[in-house]
Every structure is written in C-alpha cells, then in structure tokens.
Coordinates of C-alpha atoms in Angstrom, one line a residue:
X1 CA 145.4 8.3 -21.5
X2 CA 149.1 8.1 -20.9
X3 CA 151.0 11.3 -20.1
X4 CA 153.9 9.8 -22.0
X5 CA 157.0 12.0 -22.1
X6 CA 155.8 13.9 -19.0
X7 CA 155.5 10.8 -16.8
X8 CA 158.9 9.8 -18.1
X9 CA 160.3 13.1 -17.0
X10 CA 158.9 12.7 -13.5
X11 CA 160.3 9.1 -13.0
X12 CA 163.3 8.8 -15.2
X13 CA 165.9 9.7 -12.6
X14 CA 165.2 7.1 -10.0
X15 CA 164.8 4.3 -12.6
X16 CA 167.9 5.1 -14.5
X17 CA 170.0 5.1 -11.3
X18 CA 169.0 1.4 -11.0
X19 CA 170.0 0.2 -14.4
X20 CA 172.6 -2.4 -14.4
X21 CA 175.1 -3.3 -17.1
X22 CA 176.4 0.2 -17.6
X23 CA 177.7 0.7 -14.0
X24 CA 180.6 -1.0 -12.4
X25 CA 178.9 -0.6 -9.0
X26 CA 175.1 -0.7 -9.0
X27 CA 173.4 2.0 -6.9
X28 CA 171.3 1.1 -3.9
X29 CA 167.7 0.2 -4.8
X30 CA 166.5 2.5 -2.0
X31 CA 168.3 5.5 -3.4
X32 CA 165.9 8.5 -3.8
X33 CA 166.1 11.2 -6.4
X34 CA 166.8 13.7 -3.6
X35 CA 169.7 11.7 -2.3
X36 CA 171.0 11.0 -5.8
X37 CA 171.0 14.6 -6.7
X38 CA 172.7 15.8 -3.5
X39 CA 176.2 14.5 -4.1
X40 CA 178.6 14.4 -7.0
X41 CA 178.8 10.6 -6.5
X42 CA 175.1 10.3 -6.9
X43 CA 175.1 12.5 -10.0
X44 CA 177.9 10.4 -11.5
X45 CA 175.8 7.3 -11.1
X46 CA 172.9 9.0 -12.7
X47 CA 175.0 9.8 -15.7
X48 CA 176.2 6.2 -15.9
X49 CA 172.7 4.9 -15.7
X50 CA 171.6 7.3 -18.5
X51 CA 173.4 5.3 -21.1
X52 CA 171.2 2.3 -20.4
X53 CA 168.2 3.1 -22.6
X54 CA 170.5 3.3 -25.7
X55 CA 170.4 -0.5 -25.4
X56 CA 166.6 -0.7 -25.4
X57 CA 165.0 -2.9 -28.1
X58 CA 163.4 0.2 -29.6
X59 CA 166.8 1.8 -30.3
X60 CA 170.3 0.5 -30.7
X61 CA 169.4 -2.8 -29.0
X62 CA 167.4 -3.8 -32.1
X63 CA 164.8 -1.7 -33.9
X64 CA 167.0 1.3 -34.9
X65 CA 169.0 -1.0 -37.1
X66 CA 166.3 -3.3 -38.2
X67 CA 163.6 -0.8 -39.2
X68 CA 166.0 1.5 -41.0
X69 CA 167.7 -1.3 -43.0
X70 CA 164.5 -3.1 -43.9
X71 CA 163.1 0.1 -45.4
X72 CA 165.9 0.1 -48.0
X73 CA 167.5 -2.0 -50.7
X74 CA 169.7 -3.5 -48.1
X75 CA 167.0 -5.5 -46.5
X76 CA 164.8 -8.4 -47.6
X77 CA 162.2 -10.4 -45.7
X78 CA 162.1 -14.0 -47.0
X79 CA 158.3 -14.3 -46.9
X80 CA 156.9 -17.8 -46.8
X81 CA 160.1 -19.4 -45.7
X82 CA 161.2 -20.8 -42.3
X83 CA 162.7 -17.4 -41.7
X84 CA 159.4 -15.6 -41.8
X85 CA 158.0 -15.4 -38.2
X86 CA 155.6 -12.5 -39.1
X87 CA 157.9 -9.8 -37.7
X88 CA 159.1 -6.7 -39.5
X89 CA 156.4 -6.8 -42.1
X90 CA 155.3 -3.1 -41.7
X91 CA 158.8 -1.8 -41.9
X92 CA 159.8 -4.0 -44.9
X93 CA 156.8 -2.6 -46.8
X94 CA 157.5 1.0 -45.4
X95 CA 154.0 1.0 -43.9
X96 CA 153.6 2.4 -40.4
X97 CA 151.0 4.1 -38.3
X98 CA 151.0 6.1 -35.0
X99 CA 150.4 2.7 -33.2
X100 CA 153.1 0.9 -35.2
X101 CA 156.0 3.3 -35.3
X102 CA 159.5 3.6 -33.8
X103 CA 159.8 3.6 -30.0
X104 CA 162.9 5.9 -30.1
X105 CA 160.7 8.7 -29.0
X106 CA 160.1 7.4 -25.5
X107 CA 163.7 6.1 -25.0
X108 CA 165.2 9.3 -26.2
X109 CA 163.2 11.6 -23.9
X110 CA 163.8 9.3 -21.1
X111 CA 167.5 9.9 -21.3
X112 CA 166.9 13.6 -22.0
X113 CA 164.9 14.0 -18.8
X114 CA 167.6 12.1 -16.8
X115 CA 170.6 14.2 -18.0
X116 CA 168.6 17.4 -17.6
X117 CA 168.1 16.5 -14.0
X118 CA 171.8 16.2 -13.6
X119 CA 172.6 19.4 -15.4
X120 CA 170.0 21.3 -13.3
X121 CA 171.3 20.0 -10.0
X122 CA 175.0 19.8 -10.4
X123 CA 176.0 23.4 -9.4
X124 CA 178.2 23.5 -6.3
X125 CA 178.8 19.8 -6.1
X126 CA 182.3 18.2 -6.5
X127 CA 185.2 19.9 -8.2
X128 CA 184.9 22.0 -11.3
X129 CA 186.7 19.3 -13.3
X130 CA 184.2 16.7 -12.1
X131 CA 181.2 18.9 -13.0
X132 CA 182.6 19.8 -16.4
X133 CA 183.1 16.1 -17.4
X134 CA 179.7 15.0 -16.2
X135 CA 178.0 18.0 -17.9
X136 CA 179.9 17.1 -21.1
X137 CA 178.6 13.6 -21.0
X138 CA 175.0 14.8 -20.4
X139 CA 175.2 17.2 -23.3
X140 CA 176.5 14.6 -25.6
X141 CA 173.7 12.2 -24.6
X142 CA 171.1 14.9 -24.9
X143 CA 172.4 15.8 -28.4
X144 CA 172.4 12.2 -29.5
X145 CA 168.8 11.8 -28.3
X146 CA 167.5 14.9 -30.0
X147 CA 169.4 14.0 -33.2
X148 CA 168.2 10.5 -33.6
X149 CA 164.7 11.5 -32.7
X150 CA 164.6 14.3 -35.3
X151 CA 166.0 11.9 -37.9
X152 CA 163.2 9.5 -37.2
X153 CA 160.2 11.7 -36.8
X154 CA 160.9 14.6 -39.2
X155 CA 161.7 15.1 -42.8
X156 CA 165.4 15.6 -43.7
X157 CA 167.1 18.8 -42.9
X158 CA 166.9 20.2 -46.4
X159 CA 163.3 19.3 -47.0
X160 CA 162.6 23.0 -46.8
X161 CA 165.1 25.6 -47.9
X162 CA 165.5 27.0 -44.3
X163 CA 164.7 23.8 -42.4
X164 CA 161.6 25.4 -41.0
X165 CA 159.5 22.3 -41.1
X166 CA 158.3 20.5 -38.0
X167 CA 160.9 18.7 -36.0
X168 CA 160.5 17.4 -32.4
X169 CA 160.3 19.1 -29.0
X170 CA 163.5 20.5 -27.7
X171 CA 163.6 19.8 -24.0
X172 CA 166.3 21.4 -21.9
X173 CA 164.9 21.2 -18.4
X174 CA 162.9 18.6 -16.5
X175 CA 159.3 19.8 -16.0
X176 CA 156.6 17.2 -15.6
X177 CA 153.9 19.8 -16.2
X178 CA 155.4 21.0 -19.5
X179 CA 153.6 20.4 -22.8
X180 CA 156.3 21.3 -25.4
X181 CA 155.4 21.8 -29.0
X182 CA 157.5 20.7 -31.9
X183 CA 160.5 22.9 -32.7
X184 CA 161.6 23.4 -36.3
X185 CA 164.2 21.0 -37.7
X186 CA 166.7 23.9 -37.8
X187 CA 166.0 24.7 -34.1
X188 CA 166.6 21.0 -33.2
X189 CA 169.9 20.9 -35.2
X190 CA 171.0 24.2 -33.7
X191 CA 170.5 22.8 -30.2
X192 CA 172.3 19.6 -31.0
X193 CA 175.2 21.5 -32.4
X194 CA 175.3 23.9 -29.4
X195 CA 175.2 20.9 -26.9
X196 CA 178.1 19.2 -28.7
X197 CA 180.2 22.3 -29.0
X198 CA 179.7 23.0 -25.3
X199 CA 180.5 19.4 -24.5
X200 CA 183.7 19.6 -26.5
X201 CA 184.8 22.7 -24.6
X202 CA 184.0 21.3 -21.2
X203 CA 185.4 17.7 -21.3
X204 CA 188.9 17.0 -20.3
X205 CA 190.7 15.5 -23.3
X206 CA 191.9 12.6 -21.3
X207 CA 188.5 11.9 -19.6
X208 CA 186.7 8.6 -20.0
X209 CA 184.5 7.1 -17.4
X210 CA 185.5 3.8 -16.0
X211 CA 183.5 1.1 -17.8
X212 CA 183.6 -2.4 -19.0
X213 CA 183.9 -1.2 -22.6
X214 CA 185.8 2.1 -23.0
X215 CA 184.2 2.5 -26.4
X216 CA 180.7 2.6 -24.9
X217 CA 181.2 5.9 -23.0
X218 CA 181.7 9.5 -24.0
X219 CA 185.1 10.9 -24.7
X220 CA 186.4 14.0 -26.6
X221 CA 186.7 12.1 -30.0
X222 CA 183.2 10.7 -29.6
X223 CA 181.8 14.2 -29.3
X224 CA 183.8 15.3 -32.3
X225 CA 182.7 12.3 -34.4
X226 CA 179.1 13.0 -33.8
X227 CA 179.7 16.7 -34.7
X228 CA 181.1 15.5 -38.0
X229 CA 178.0 13.5 -38.7
X230 CA 175.6 16.4 -37.6
X231 CA 177.5 18.8 -39.9
X232 CA 177.3 16.4 -42.8
X233 CA 173.5 16.0 -42.3
X234 CA 172.9 19.7 -42.4
X235 CA 175.3 20.4 -45.3
X236 CA 178.0 22.2 -43.4
X237 CA 180.7 20.6 -45.4
X238 CA 183.7 22.4 -43.8
X239 CA 182.5 21.5 -40.4
X240 CA 182.0 17.8 -41.4
X241 CA 185.5 17.7 -42.8
X242 CA 187.2 19.5 -40.0
X243 CA 185.7 17.4 -37.2
X244 CA 186.3 14.2 -39.1
X245 CA 190.0 15.2 -39.3
X246 CA 190.1 15.8 -35.6
X247 CA 189.0 12.2 -35.0
X248 CA 191.2 10.7 -37.7
X249 CA 194.2 12.5 -36.3
X250 CA 193.5 11.7 -32.6
X251 CA 196.4 10.2 -30.7
X252 CA 196.7 8.2 -27.5
X253 CA 199.0 9.1 -24.6
X254 CA 201.9 7.5 -26.4
X255 CA 201.4 9.4 -29.6
X256 CA 199.9 6.5 -31.5
X257 CA 196.7 6.8 -33.5
X258 CA 193.7 6.4 -31.3
X259 CA 191.7 4.6 -34.0
X260 CA 192.9 2.4 -36.8
X261 CA 191.1 0.9 -39.8
X262 CA 190.2 -2.7 -39.8
X263 CA 192.1 -4.8 -42.3
X264 CA 190.7 -7.7 -44.4
X265 CA 191.9 -10.1 -41.8
X266 CA 189.7 -8.4 -39.2
X267 CA 186.6 -8.9 -41.3
X268 CA 187.0 -12.7 -41.6
X269 CA 183.9 -14.3 -40.1
X270 CA 183.0 -10.8 -39.0
X271 CA 185.2 -11.2 -36.0
X272 CA 185.7 -7.4 -35.7
X273 CA 181.9 -7.1 -35.0
X274 CA 181.8 -10.0 -32.6
X275 CA 184.2 -8.8 -29.9
X276 CA 183.2 -8.4 -26.4
X277 CA 184.6 -4.9 -26.2
X278 CA 185.2 -2.3 -28.9
X279 CA 188.0 -2.9 -31.4
X280 CA 190.4 -0.5 -33.0
X281 CA 188.1 1.0 -35.6
X282 CA 185.2 1.6 -33.1
X283 CA 184.7 5.1 -31.9
X284 CA 181.4 4.7 -30.0
X285 CA 179.2 1.7 -29.5
X286 CA 176.4 0.5 -27.3
X287 CA 177.7 -2.3 -25.1
X288 CA 175.7 -5.4 -24.4
X289 CA 176.2 -8.5 -22.2
X290 CA 174.1 -11.3 -20.9
X291 CA 173.7 -9.3 -17.6
X292 CA 172.4 -6.2 -19.2
X293 CA 168.6 -6.4 -18.7
X294 CA 167.4 -3.0 -19.5
X295 CA 164.5 -4.5 -21.4
X296 CA 162.5 -7.3 -19.7
X297 CA 163.6 -9.8 -22.3
X298 CA 167.2 -8.8 -22.3
X299 CA 169.2 -6.4 -24.4
X300 CA 170.5 -6.6 -27.9
X301 CA 169.1 -10.0 -28.5
X302 CA 166.6 -8.8 -31.1
X303 CA 169.4 -8.0 -33.6
X304 CA 170.8 -11.5 -33.3
X305 CA 167.4 -13.2 -33.5
X306 CA 166.2 -11.2 -36.5
X307 CA 169.4 -11.3 -38.6
X308 CA 170.6 -14.8 -38.2
X309 CA 169.0 -18.0 -39.7
X310 CA 169.4 -19.8 -36.3
X311 CA 167.0 -17.2 -34.9
X312 CA 163.8 -15.8 -36.4
X313 CA 165.6 -14.5 -39.5
X314 CA 163.0 -12.0 -40.5
X315 CA 165.7 -9.4 -41.2
X316 CA 167.5 -10.8 -44.2
X317 CA 169.7 -9.1 -46.8
X318 CA 168.9 -8.5 -50.4
X319 CA 171.0 -9.8 -53.3
X320 CA 171.2 -6.1 -54.4
X321 CA 173.6 -5.1 -51.7
X322 CA 175.7 -8.2 -52.0
X323 CA 176.1 -7.7 -55.7
X324 CA 177.8 -4.4 -55.2
X325 CA 180.9 -6.0 -53.8
X326 CA 183.8 -7.1 -56.2
X327 CA 184.6 -10.7 -56.6
X328 CA 188.0 -11.6 -57.9
X329 CA 189.9 -14.8 -58.7
X330 CA 191.6 -14.8 -55.3
X331 CA 190.8 -13.6 -51.8
X332 CA 193.3 -10.7 -52.3
X333 CA 191.3 -9.2 -55.1
X334 CA 187.8 -10.0 -53.6
X335 CA 186.2 -7.4 -51.4
X336 CA 186.8 -8.5 -47.9
X337 CA 183.3 -7.1 -46.8
X338 CA 181.8 -10.2 -48.5
X339 CA 182.9 -12.0 -45.3
X340 CA 180.2 -10.0 -43.5
X341 CA 177.4 -11.9 -45.3
X342 CA 176.3 -15.5 -44.9
X343 CA 174.1 -17.5 -47.3
X344 CA 172.0 -20.5 -46.4
X345 CA 171.6 -23.6 -48.4
X346 CA 168.2 -22.4 -49.7
X347 CA 169.7 -19.1 -51.0
X348 CA 168.7 -16.7 -48.2
X349 CA 171.3 -14.1 -47.2
X350 CA 172.0 -12.6 -43.8
X351 CA 174.4 -10.1 -42.4
X352 CA 177.0 -11.4 -39.9
X353 CA 177.4 -8.0 -38.2
X354 CA 175.1 -9.1 -35.4
X355 CA 175.9 -12.7 -35.1
X356 CA 176.6 -12.5 -31.4
X357 CA 179.3 -13.0 -28.9
X358 CA 178.7 -16.7 -28.3
X359 CA 177.3 -16.2 -24.8
X360 CA 173.9 -17.7 -25.7
X361 CA 173.1 -20.5 -28.1
X362 CA 169.9 -18.7 -29.4
X363 CA 169.3 -15.1 -28.4
X364 CA 172.9 -13.7 -28.2
X365 CA 173.8 -10.1 -27.2
X366 CA 175.8 -8.0 -29.6
X367 CA 177.4 -4.6 -29.3
X368 CA 175.9 -2.1 -31.7
X369 CA 178.5 0.1 -33.3
X370 CA 177.2 3.7 -33.6
X371 CA 180.3 5.5 -35.0
X372 CA 183.5 4.1 -36.4
X373 CA 186.6 5.4 -38.2
X374 CA 185.6 4.5 -41.7
X375 CA 182.6 6.9 -41.4
X376 CA 185.0 9.7 -40.6
X377 CA 186.9 9.1 -43.8
X378 CA 183.6 8.9 -45.8
X379 CA 182.3 12.1 -44.1
X380 CA 185.5 13.9 -45.1
X381 CA 185.4 12.6 -48.6
X382 CA 181.8 13.7 -49.1
X383 CA 182.6 17.1 -47.7
X384 CA 185.6 17.4 -50.0
X385 CA 183.7 16.7 -53.1
X386 CA 181.2 19.3 -52.0
X387 CA 183.8 22.0 -51.6
X388 CA 185.4 21.6 -48.2
X389 CA 189.0 22.6 -48.1
X390 CA 192.0 20.9 -46.4
X391 CA 191.0 17.4 -47.4
X392 CA 191.7 14.9 -50.2
X393 CA 188.6 12.9 -51.2
X394 CA 190.7 10.6 -53.5
X395 CA 193.0 9.7 -50.7
X396 CA 190.2 9.2 -48.2
X397 CA 188.3 6.8 -50.5
X398 CA 191.6 5.0 -51.2
X399 CA 192.0 4.4 -47.4
X400 CA 188.6 2.6 -47.4
X401 CA 189.4 0.6 -50.5
X402 CA 192.9 -0.4 -49.5
X403 CA 191.6 -1.9 -46.2
X404 CA 188.8 -3.8 -47.9
X405 CA 190.6 -5.3 -51.0
X406 CA 188.4 -3.1 -53.2
X407 CA 188.9 -0.7 -56.1
X408 CA 188.6 2.9 -54.9
X409 CA 185.4 4.7 -55.9
X410 CA 185.8 7.9 -57.9
X411 CA 185.9 11.2 -55.9
X412 CA 182.4 12.3 -56.9
X413 CA 179.1 12.6 -55.1
X414 CA 178.0 9.3 -56.7
X415 CA 181.3 7.6 -55.8
X416 CA 181.1 8.6 -52.2
X417 CA 177.4 7.5 -51.9
X418 CA 178.3 4.1 -53.5
X419 CA 181.1 3.6 -51.0
X420 CA 179.0 4.6 -48.0
X421 CA 176.3 2.1 -49.1
X422 CA 178.8 -0.8 -49.1
X423 CA 180.9 0.2 -46.1
X424 CA 178.1 1.2 -43.8
X425 CA 175.4 -1.3 -44.9
X426 CA 173.3 -2.8 -42.1
X427 CA 174.5 -0.2 -39.6
X428 CA 171.4 2.0 -40.0
X429 CA 172.8 4.7 -42.4
X430 CA 171.3 4.2 -45.9
X431 CA 167.8 5.4 -45.2
X432 CA 169.0 8.6 -43.8
X433 CA 171.7 9.0 -46.5
X434 CA 169.0 8.7 -49.2
X435 CA 166.8 11.2 -47.4
X436 CA 169.5 13.9 -46.8
X437 CA 170.8 13.6 -50.4
X438 CA 167.3 13.7 -51.9
X439 CA 167.5 10.4 -53.5
X440 CA 164.5 8.0 -53.8
X441 CA 164.5 4.6 -52.2
X442 CA 164.7 2.1 -55.0
X443 CA 164.9 -1.6 -54.8
X444 CA 164.3 -4.6 -57.1
X445 CA 165.0 -7.7 -55.1
X446 CA 161.8 -7.9 -53.1
X447 CA 160.0 -10.9 -51.7
X448 CA 156.6 -10.4 -53.2
X449 CA 155.0 -8.3 -56.0
X450 CA 153.1 -6.1 -53.6
X451 CA 156.2 -5.0 -51.6
X452 CA 156.9 -1.3 -52.0
X453 CA 159.8 -0.9 -54.5
X454 CA 160.1 2.9 -54.5
X455 CA 159.7 5.8 -52.1
X456 CA 160.0 9.1 -54.0
X457 CA 161.8 12.2 -52.7
X458 CA 159.6 14.2 -50.4
X459 CA 157.2 11.4 -49.7
X460 CA 155.5 11.6 -46.3
X461 CA 157.0 8.2 -45.3
X462 CA 160.5 9.7 -44.9
X463 CA 159.2 10.9 -41.5
X464 CA 157.7 8.3 -39.2
X465 CA 154.5 9.1 -37.3
X466 CA 154.7 10.5 -33.8
X467 CA 153.5 7.8 -31.4
X468 CA 149.8 8.0 -30.8
X469 CA 150.1 8.2 -27.0
X470 CA 152.2 11.4 -27.3
X471 CA 149.6 13.0 -29.7
X472 CA 146.8 12.0 -27.2
X473 CA 148.5 13.3 -24.1
X474 CA 150.1 16.5 -25.4
X475 CA 147.7 19.0 -27.2
X476 CA 150.6 21.0 -28.4
X477 CA 152.0 18.1 -30.5
X478 CA 150.9 17.9 -34.1
X479 CA 151.1 14.7 -36.2
X480 CA 153.2 14.4 -39.3
X481 CA 151.2 14.8 -42.6
X482 CA 150.0 11.6 -44.1
X483 CA 149.1 9.9 -40.8
X484 CA 146.0 10.1 -38.7
X485 CA 146.4 12.1 -35.5
X486 CA 145.3 10.4 -32.4
X487 CA 144.3 6.8 -32.1
X488 CA 143.2 4.7 -29.1

C-alpha cells in the first residue's frame, strides 16, 4: 500500500526545488534538502518551486476547472459526436468513487509539506524582511491548499449549523510518521483564515517575487482577495466586503488602480484570457508555458484539449449557460461575454477561456485565472445584500454590467447569483456557489436521458470521496458517507 501523504511529506522538498517554469534560475539537480534548508537563498528557491504543483493536471492545470464545471449546468458532454473521446464521463454524470476522484488531495499536501519545511527551518536565516516575505508566501500557499481541498472533499461550510462536520487534515509541520485525522470544516476554515491574516501582516506591501508573470505569485492584494473569498464562503459578510474593498481600492506606486475591469473590447475573441502574462483584471493566476513540465505530459494542456473542438472536446458548454446572456440588435447592446463562446457547424458549443496562447497547434498551454477583479465586486455585492455595511450592491453590480454591455442585475441574493453564474462561468465557481448557498444543481440541456439532471441540497455527492490510497494508508482517515472506504 502507498503511504500517500506521508511519503509526499518526506520527499516534497527536494522534488519541488527542481521544478522548472516557476523559477528564473533553476536550482542544481544535486541540491540536497539539508543544503536547501541551510540558506535563505535555498529557502527562497524552495518557495518558488512550491508554486509548481498548482499547475498539475489534477488542479488548476486541468481537472479543477473541468470536473467542477462538468458537474453543473455550465457543462455538456456531446456524447456520440466526434468530440466524445470517452473522457470526463464520471464527472459529467456526477458519479465518482475513491478510485475515480479529484487528485487535488495529493497535490495540495505536496505543497503543504514543502512550505511547512520552509517555515520550520527559516529561523535565523537572512534578514527579518526576507524571512517575513517568504513566510507570508508559504502561509498563503498553505491556506490555498487547505481551502481548495476542504471545498473538494467536504460538505459546504454551512452543512451543519456549527461547521462541525468532517473536513480534511490540517497539517502545520512536516512529519513523515504522522497520521493526522480529519479536522472539522470549521477548524480547517479557522486555520485558513489565521494563515492568511498572518501572511497579510508579515508581507511587505511592495513585495512581489521576481517571476515571468507577476500575477502568478503572491502579493498583499492576492492574500486579501483570497481572504474575501474565504469570508464569503463561511458567511462572514462584513469580512468579505471589507477585503474585497481593499483589493478594489489597491493602487500602484504611482497612485493608479492596481487592477482594472476588462472592457467589451478586451473580451473580443477571448483575447484577455489568451495573454502570455496576466492582464489588468487578473489578481492571481497559475502561469503556464511550453517549458513548464510539472506533469510528464506538460502543464495546462488538458484544459485546451478538453474545451476546444480542435482537441478532444469532451468539455463542452450547455445551451443553458449561453442562453443567459442578452442579445441585442447591435454589438453595443449584446452582452460582450458571448465572445467567450464558440459554436461549431454541428451546433456544439465550447468556452474560449482556455483556447491557448498559440504556442502549440494541438495541446496548447493556457494560464488559469484563480482570482480576478470582477469576483471582488461580486463578493462585495453579495455581502452587501446580506447586510454588510460600507458597500453599495447596486453600484457594484452596475460595474460588472457596464463593462459587459449588459443590463445590471437587481441587488438581491438571486440577482447576485445570476451575475456570478454569467461572469464566472467556466472558471470553477458555480458548483461551490450552489453548495454554499444551499441551492440544488439543476440542468435541462443534457446529452442523454440517463445523465443526472439534479443533485439535491445535502446530497452526499457535494463532497468528493477521499482517494482510496489515503484511506488505505492512514487508519485515522474516515471516508465520506455514501462511498466505500478502502479499495484496492
């Protein structure tokens, strides 16, 4: 049996220091963990390498988007067509097992073990400012890992009144012999929040590590943007609003807005999604290039292959999501987000958000946007309609509409949800939005009569199964209800 997380903990550091594509200067292949941990320069390279698994095919490189979109009314698999290669079937039908589940578990704990190594060994090395900035990056990455993992493998925060239901293990130190049990969802969220607040306190407001894409590394606004999302998910409306405002109001060294909304012109042919480096609305993204080979088959090519008709095309769009956008007599009164969809001659629809950078003719790398400015306006609008003070939901929804050639949604819970569905579609949000707001998953445009059309509130499938190898190797881990425990 594999000792899954625990072998990861023992080996993550050396491997991560050898990941290319996220470092300007690759570390020596002979570098040992002892040598790496002994200097501030080595620790800095460890932190740089810790970003790499975010680009894995099980996470932002592919499956995080594909699986979570195909489980909702946003996705459609065109069964029996030339775009049906046999992939994504289980997720389209919301049917998974401990042997066919998300791989985020291993990637997340891989990063957690690496950044914990840095935090545990940084004392006394470099200057205080260097230490603080590196620790802040580590805390952000650890928070993101725990957060995405608890979203995937646990029921939503408000599934129980006090969030006392099973979450995931909280791992704060590297210990290959440990066999941690699952913390409650509240405990996981508490740790995520604590890590982000500490990171916010430690990081220099002007700090950003040197990288090919400055939007693909941690900065103060990135930390604050994730805090806004975390507060939204746990129903802390004032926190969600306040931190969204911090990001919206962020300025650069010249006093200009650090982030700006895309305009309708930016959305033409989805060019704002196809840039080599992050554009003005992007707060944080996972960067990809043809040289980034974190996965054996390359990084971020799965998104391109699955969502474009020139690739496999298993990840299509439903007519339901497209029908939600306004069509006027002219381009000026037609929702500009319709530019982000493409229809084939045989009537199949695909998102253009992952149509590649043009570096390959077939499998093309794409940057995966994790957080962008429009989400901050939507977070603040939702918080406002739920009682947060110091914000104007009507104005925030108008910002979205004005930059999309759309009619503003009403400042209600339903109106905000409708705008989130349109604005953030095919970016991995809808499944979790439905779960946290206790709405069923409903869809009508399905490819076959036997495809699941509804998932009720509270159904066991809102939480994916813990991977079987973790259940097998750790006697303290329990499986989610509705799934068998250990499988060979």
